[in-house]
Short mmCIF file of C-alpha atoms in Angstrom, two decimals:
data_model
loop_
_atom_site.label_atom_id
_atom_site.label_comp_id
_atom_site.label_asym_id
_atom_site.label_seq_id
_atom_site.Cartn_x
_atom_site.Cartn_y
_atom_site.Cartn_z
CA UNK Z 13 -126.29 148.29 -5.97
CA UNK Z 14 -129.42 149.93 -8.30
CA UNK Z 15 -131.17 146.86 -10.45
CA UNK Z 16 -131.23 147.34 -14.47
CA UNK Z 17 -132.64 146.34 -17.28
CA UNK Z 18 -131.45 144.87 -20.34
CA UNK Z 19 -133.45 142.92 -23.93
CA UNK Z 20 -134.02 139.00 -23.16
CA UNK Z 21 -132.06 137.96 -25.74
CA UNK Z 22 -131.73 140.41 -29.44
CA UNK Z 23 -130.28 139.63 -32.34
CA UNK Z 24 -127.21 140.59 -35.37
CA UNK Z 25 -125.45 139.79 -38.55
CA UNK Z 26 -122.51 139.52 -38.97
CA UNK Z 27 -120.20 142.15 -39.51
CA UNK Z 28 -122.91 144.74 -38.92
CA UNK Z 29 -122.67 146.71 -35.70
CA UNK Z 30 -124.50 145.11 -32.47
CA UNK Z 31 -126.11 147.46 -30.15
CA UNK Z 32 -127.09 146.50 -27.08
CA UNK Z 33 -128.78 148.25 -24.06
CA UNK Z 34 -129.65 148.74 -20.34
CA UNK Z 35 -131.36 150.37 -17.66
CA UNK Z 36 -130.43 151.14 -14.98
CA UNK Z 37 -132.54 154.50 -13.26
CA UNK Z 38 -131.63 154.52 -9.90
CA UNK Z 39 -127.99 153.58 -10.66
CA UNK Z 40 -125.65 156.33 -7.67
CA UNK Z 41 -122.52 159.25 -8.23
CA UNK Z 42 -120.43 156.73 -7.07
CA UNK Z 43 -121.77 153.91 -9.03
CA UNK Z 44 -119.94 152.80 -12.34
CA UNK Z 45 -121.65 150.53 -15.01
CA UNK Z 46 -120.04 147.87 -16.21
CA UNK Z 47 -120.80 144.41 -19.62
CA UNK Z 48 -119.38 140.80 -18.95
CA UNK Z 49 -120.66 138.36 -21.30
CA UNK Z 50 -120.17 134.99 -20.58
CA UNK Z 51 -119.81 132.76 -24.28
CA UNK Z 52 -121.63 129.92 -23.87
CA UNK Z 53 -119.96 127.42 -20.40
CA UNK Z 54 -116.96 129.57 -20.08
CA UNK Z 55 -116.08 132.63 -17.82
CA UNK Z 56 -117.60 135.39 -17.39
CA UNK Z 57 -115.39 137.87 -19.76
CA UNK Z 58 -114.34 140.99 -18.25
CA UNK Z 59 -116.02 143.54 -22.33
CA UNK Z 60 -115.82 147.82 -20.61
CA UNK Z 61 -117.13 149.92 -17.72
CA UNK Z 62 -117.66 153.52 -17.15
CA UNK Z 63 -118.29 155.82 -14.28
CA UNK Z 64 -119.71 159.54 -16.50
CA UNK Z 65 -118.00 159.62 -19.80
CA UNK Z 66 -117.49 157.17 -22.73
CA UNK Z 67 -115.45 155.05 -22.98
CA UNK Z 68 -114.10 152.80 -25.78
CA UNK Z 69 -111.18 150.00 -25.79
CA UNK Z 70 -110.74 147.28 -28.05
CA UNK Z 71 -113.25 145.21 -28.17
CA UNK Z 72 -116.44 147.55 -27.37
CA UNK Z 73 -118.10 151.05 -26.72
CA UNK Z 74 -120.23 151.69 -23.66
CA UNK Z 75 -122.27 154.98 -24.51
CA UNK Z 76 -123.40 156.33 -21.32
CA UNK Z 77 -126.75 158.49 -21.54
CA UNK Z 78 -126.07 162.32 -19.52
CA UNK Z 79 -128.11 161.07 -16.58
CA UNK Z 80 -126.34 158.26 -16.26
CA UNK Z 81 -129.63 156.06 -16.57
CA UNK Z 82 -129.63 153.97 -19.52
CA UNK Z 83 -126.33 152.81 -22.15
CA UNK Z 84 -125.13 150.91 -25.07
CA UNK Z 85 -122.51 148.62 -25.06
CA UNK Z 86 -121.24 148.55 -28.51
CA UNK Z 87 -119.98 145.78 -30.50
CA UNK Z 88 -119.05 147.75 -34.01
CA UNK Z 89 -118.40 144.53 -36.44
CA UNK Z 90 -120.36 141.60 -34.21
CA UNK Z 91 -118.53 138.13 -35.64
CA UNK Z 92 -120.23 134.91 -34.77
CA UNK Z 93 -117.80 134.51 -32.12
CA UNK Z 94 -119.85 137.48 -30.58
CA UNK Z 95 -123.04 135.41 -29.42
CA UNK Z 96 -122.75 135.01 -25.70
CA UNK Z 97 -125.00 135.84 -22.48
CA UNK Z 98 -123.66 140.02 -22.11
CA UNK Z 99 -124.48 141.07 -18.49
CA UNK Z 100 -124.58 144.46 -17.75
CA UNK Z 101 -123.72 145.22 -14.65
CA UNK Z 102 -124.17 148.64 -12.10
CA UNK Z 103 -121.91 148.10 -8.94
CA UNK Z 104 -119.61 150.49 -6.30
CA UNK Z 105 -115.87 151.43 -7.23
CA UNK Z 106 -113.22 151.10 -4.05
CA UNK Z 107 -113.25 148.16 -1.99
CA UNK Z 108 -116.56 146.49 -3.53
CA UNK Z 109 -116.00 146.50 -7.17
CA UNK Z 110 -115.25 143.04 -7.32
CA UNK Z 111 -118.77 142.30 -6.01
CA UNK Z 112 -121.07 142.03 -9.09
CA UNK Z 113 -124.41 141.45 -9.16
CA UNK Z 114 -125.46 139.36 -12.57
CA UNK Z 115 -128.64 139.32 -14.17
CA UNK Z 116 -130.29 137.35 -16.74
CA UNK Z 117 -128.59 139.83 -19.26
CA UNK Z 118 -129.37 139.42 -22.26
CA UNK Z 119 -128.93 136.36 -25.35
CA UNK Z 120 -127.53 138.03 -28.38
CA UNK Z 121 -126.74 135.68 -31.12
CA UNK Z 122 -124.94 136.89 -34.62
CA UNK Z 123 -125.33 135.27 -37.42
CA UNK Z 124 -124.22 135.01 -40.80
CA UNK Y 16 -99.57 135.59 -18.72
CA UNK Y 17 -101.36 132.45 -16.84
CA UNK Y 18 -105.40 132.89 -16.77
CA UNK Y 19 -107.18 131.99 -13.95
CA UNK Y 20 -107.58 129.20 -13.20
CA UNK Y 21 -109.19 125.93 -11.45
CA UNK Y 22 -109.43 121.68 -10.65
CA UNK Y 23 -111.27 120.16 -10.60
CA UNK Y 24 -113.20 120.75 -13.49
CA UNK Y 25 -115.96 118.57 -13.39
CA UNK Y 26 -116.87 116.99 -9.74
CA UNK Y 27 -119.95 113.98 -8.47
CA UNK Y 28 -120.14 113.52 -5.61
CA UNK Y 29 -123.03 110.89 -3.26
CA UNK Y 30 -124.82 114.11 -0.92
CA UNK Y 31 -122.99 113.77 1.64
CA UNK Y 32 -119.42 113.56 0.89
CA UNK Y 33 -117.18 116.67 0.77
CA UNK Y 34 -115.36 118.17 -1.96
CA UNK Y 35 -113.06 120.84 -2.30
CA UNK Y 36 -112.11 123.03 -5.12
CA UNK Y 37 -109.23 124.98 -6.04
CA UNK Y 38 -108.72 127.81 -7.62
CA UNK Y 39 -105.40 129.32 -8.76
CA UNK Y 40 -105.19 132.49 -9.41
CA UNK Y 41 -103.56 135.21 -12.04
CA UNK Y 42 -99.82 135.64 -10.29
CA UNK Y 43 -99.97 138.89 -8.24
CA UNK Y 44 -103.85 139.74 -8.36
CA UNK Y 45 -104.41 140.55 -4.13
CA UNK Y 46 -107.70 140.63 -4.30
CA UNK Y 47 -109.99 136.69 -5.03
CA UNK Y 48 -113.25 136.13 -5.40
CA UNK Y 49 -115.80 133.56 -5.13
CA UNK Y 50 -119.47 133.48 -7.98
CA UNK Y 51 -121.62 130.41 -8.55
CA UNK Y 52 -124.43 129.46 -10.39
CA UNK Y 53 -126.65 126.63 -8.99
CA UNK Y 54 -129.19 125.09 -12.40
CA UNK Y 55 -131.26 127.70 -13.62
CA UNK Y 56 -130.38 131.39 -11.83
CA UNK Y 57 -128.20 133.97 -11.94
CA UNK Y 58 -124.71 134.27 -11.15
CA UNK Y 59 -124.42 134.66 -7.36
CA UNK Y 60 -121.33 137.00 -5.79
CA UNK Y 61 -120.68 134.43 -2.43
CA UNK Y 62 -117.23 135.62 -0.81
CA UNK Y 63 -114.10 137.78 -1.55
CA UNK Y 64 -110.75 137.96 -1.06
CA UNK Y 65 -107.75 140.63 -0.27
CA UNK Y 66 -104.51 138.12 -0.22
CA UNK Y 67 -105.28 135.74 2.96
CA UNK Y 68 -108.42 138.13 4.70
CA UNK Y 69 -111.79 137.42 3.84
CA UNK Y 70 -112.45 141.32 3.23
CA UNK Y 71 -116.45 140.20 1.56
CA UNK Y 72 -118.61 136.83 2.71
CA UNK Y 73 -121.94 137.89 2.62
CA UNK Y 74 -122.53 135.56 -0.26
CA UNK Y 75 -121.59 132.55 1.78
CA UNK Y 76 -124.89 130.48 1.59
CA UNK Y 77 -124.62 128.93 4.91
CA UNK Y 78 -122.12 126.76 7.03
CA UNK Y 79 -121.58 124.25 5.06
CA UNK Y 80 -119.08 126.48 2.61
CA UNK Y 81 -115.84 127.62 4.19
CA UNK Y 82 -113.48 128.81 2.23
CA UNK Y 83 -109.48 129.38 2.87
CA UNK Y 84 -106.69 131.32 0.69
CA UNK Y 85 -103.62 130.32 3.25
CA UNK Y 86 -100.18 132.64 2.19
CA UNK Y 87 -102.62 134.94 0.46
CA UNK Y 88 -101.63 132.39 -2.98
CA UNK Y 89 -104.57 130.08 -3.80
CA UNK Y 90 -107.04 129.55 -2.40
CA UNK Y 91 -110.15 126.03 -1.94
CA UNK Y 92 -113.75 126.61 -1.31
CA UNK Y 93 -114.64 123.14 0.65
CA UNK Y 94 -118.83 122.07 0.69
CA UNK Y 95 -118.48 119.83 3.90
CA UNK Y 96 -121.49 118.09 3.43
CA UNK Y 97 -122.61 118.29 0.12
CA UNK Y 98 -126.68 118.68 -0.83
CA UNK Y 99 -127.34 118.31 -3.61
CA UNK Y 100 -128.85 122.05 -4.13
CA UNK Y 101 -125.18 122.63 -4.33
CA UNK Y 102 -124.84 122.05 -7.75
CA UNK Y 103 -124.24 124.68 -10.47
CA UNK Y 104 -120.94 126.04 -11.22
CA UNK Y 105 -118.35 127.72 -9.60
CA UNK Y 106 -116.11 129.58 -10.55
CA UNK Y 107 -113.19 132.31 -9.38
CA UNK Y 108 -112.66 135.20 -10.65
CA UNK Y 109 -109.77 137.54 -9.58
CA UNK Y 110 -107.99 141.43 -10.07
CA UNK Y 111 -105.37 144.08 -9.48
CA UNK Y 112 -106.26 146.40 -6.77
CA UNK Y 113 -108.30 149.61 -6.72
CA UNK Y 114 -110.71 151.67 -6.88
CA UNK Y 115 -111.90 149.07 -10.15
CA UNK Y 116 -111.37 148.07 -12.55
CA UNK Y 117 -110.99 144.59 -14.22
CA UNK Y 118 -112.24 140.78 -12.99
CA UNK Y 119 -110.90 137.75 -14.57
CA UNK Y 120 -112.99 135.06 -14.17
CA UNK Y 121 -111.70 131.10 -14.66
CA UNK Y 122 -113.38 128.38 -16.54
CA UNK Y 123 -115.19 127.40 -13.15
CA UNK Y 124 -115.97 123.74 -11.77
CA UNK Y 125 -118.75 121.95 -12.13
CA UNK Y 126 -119.85 120.30 -9.16
CA UNK Y 127 -122.73 117.26 -9.65
CA UNK Y 128 -124.48 116.30 -6.19
CA UNK Y 129 -126.00 113.06 -6.14
#
C-alpha cells in the first residue's frame, strides 16, 4: 500500500473549518483514500473515503487533487468533540479493503 | 443497531498466562478484523475473517496468537502464553461486503501483561 504523510499536529478554532492535508504521492490507480479518526482511547471511527472524485457526507468533505497525489479532509465547522487523531490511509478496494495501514496521523486540537 | 462489542474491556494477566478476547461484530457483517496497538506504536492489522474463514492472517505476530470465528458470528483471539510485549489495545472491526466501505470498530480490549 502507498505510504501517506501527514503533519503531526494542527490547531483549529471552534466553529471554523479544519483542513487536514495528506500526501500520498505513490498512490496507485486502484487505491482509495480513507480517513479515520480516533477520539481519545476509543476505537477508530470511519469518516469518509474516495477514489478520484471529491466526496462529502454528514461529517466531512474529502478533496482529492486531480493527480491523486494529495488530499484534504475538511471538517466544515469544527467542534471541541472533533479533537482527535486523524488518519489518512491509502488502501486497495476489493477483498483487501479492510486491511488498513495506520500511520502516526495528525493530532487535531480544536480550541474554544 | 448494536455496534461492535468487545470483551473484556480490560484484562490484567501474568506473563505466561492465557487470555481470550472476544468480539461480537455487527449483525450481518461477514467481514471481521482484528487490529492492535502496542505501547507507543501504530495501530496494526492482525487478520481478516470472511464469515468463518481466514481471508488474511498476515499480520499475526507469531504462533502464540490464535483467532477463531466459529459459525461466522463472534470471534475470539487467544494469546497463549502471553508475553510482556503483548500488552496493548486490541481492536475488532466488522464490515459489510466489498468492494469498499467503512469499518466499524469496537472500543477495544486493553491487555496488560505483568
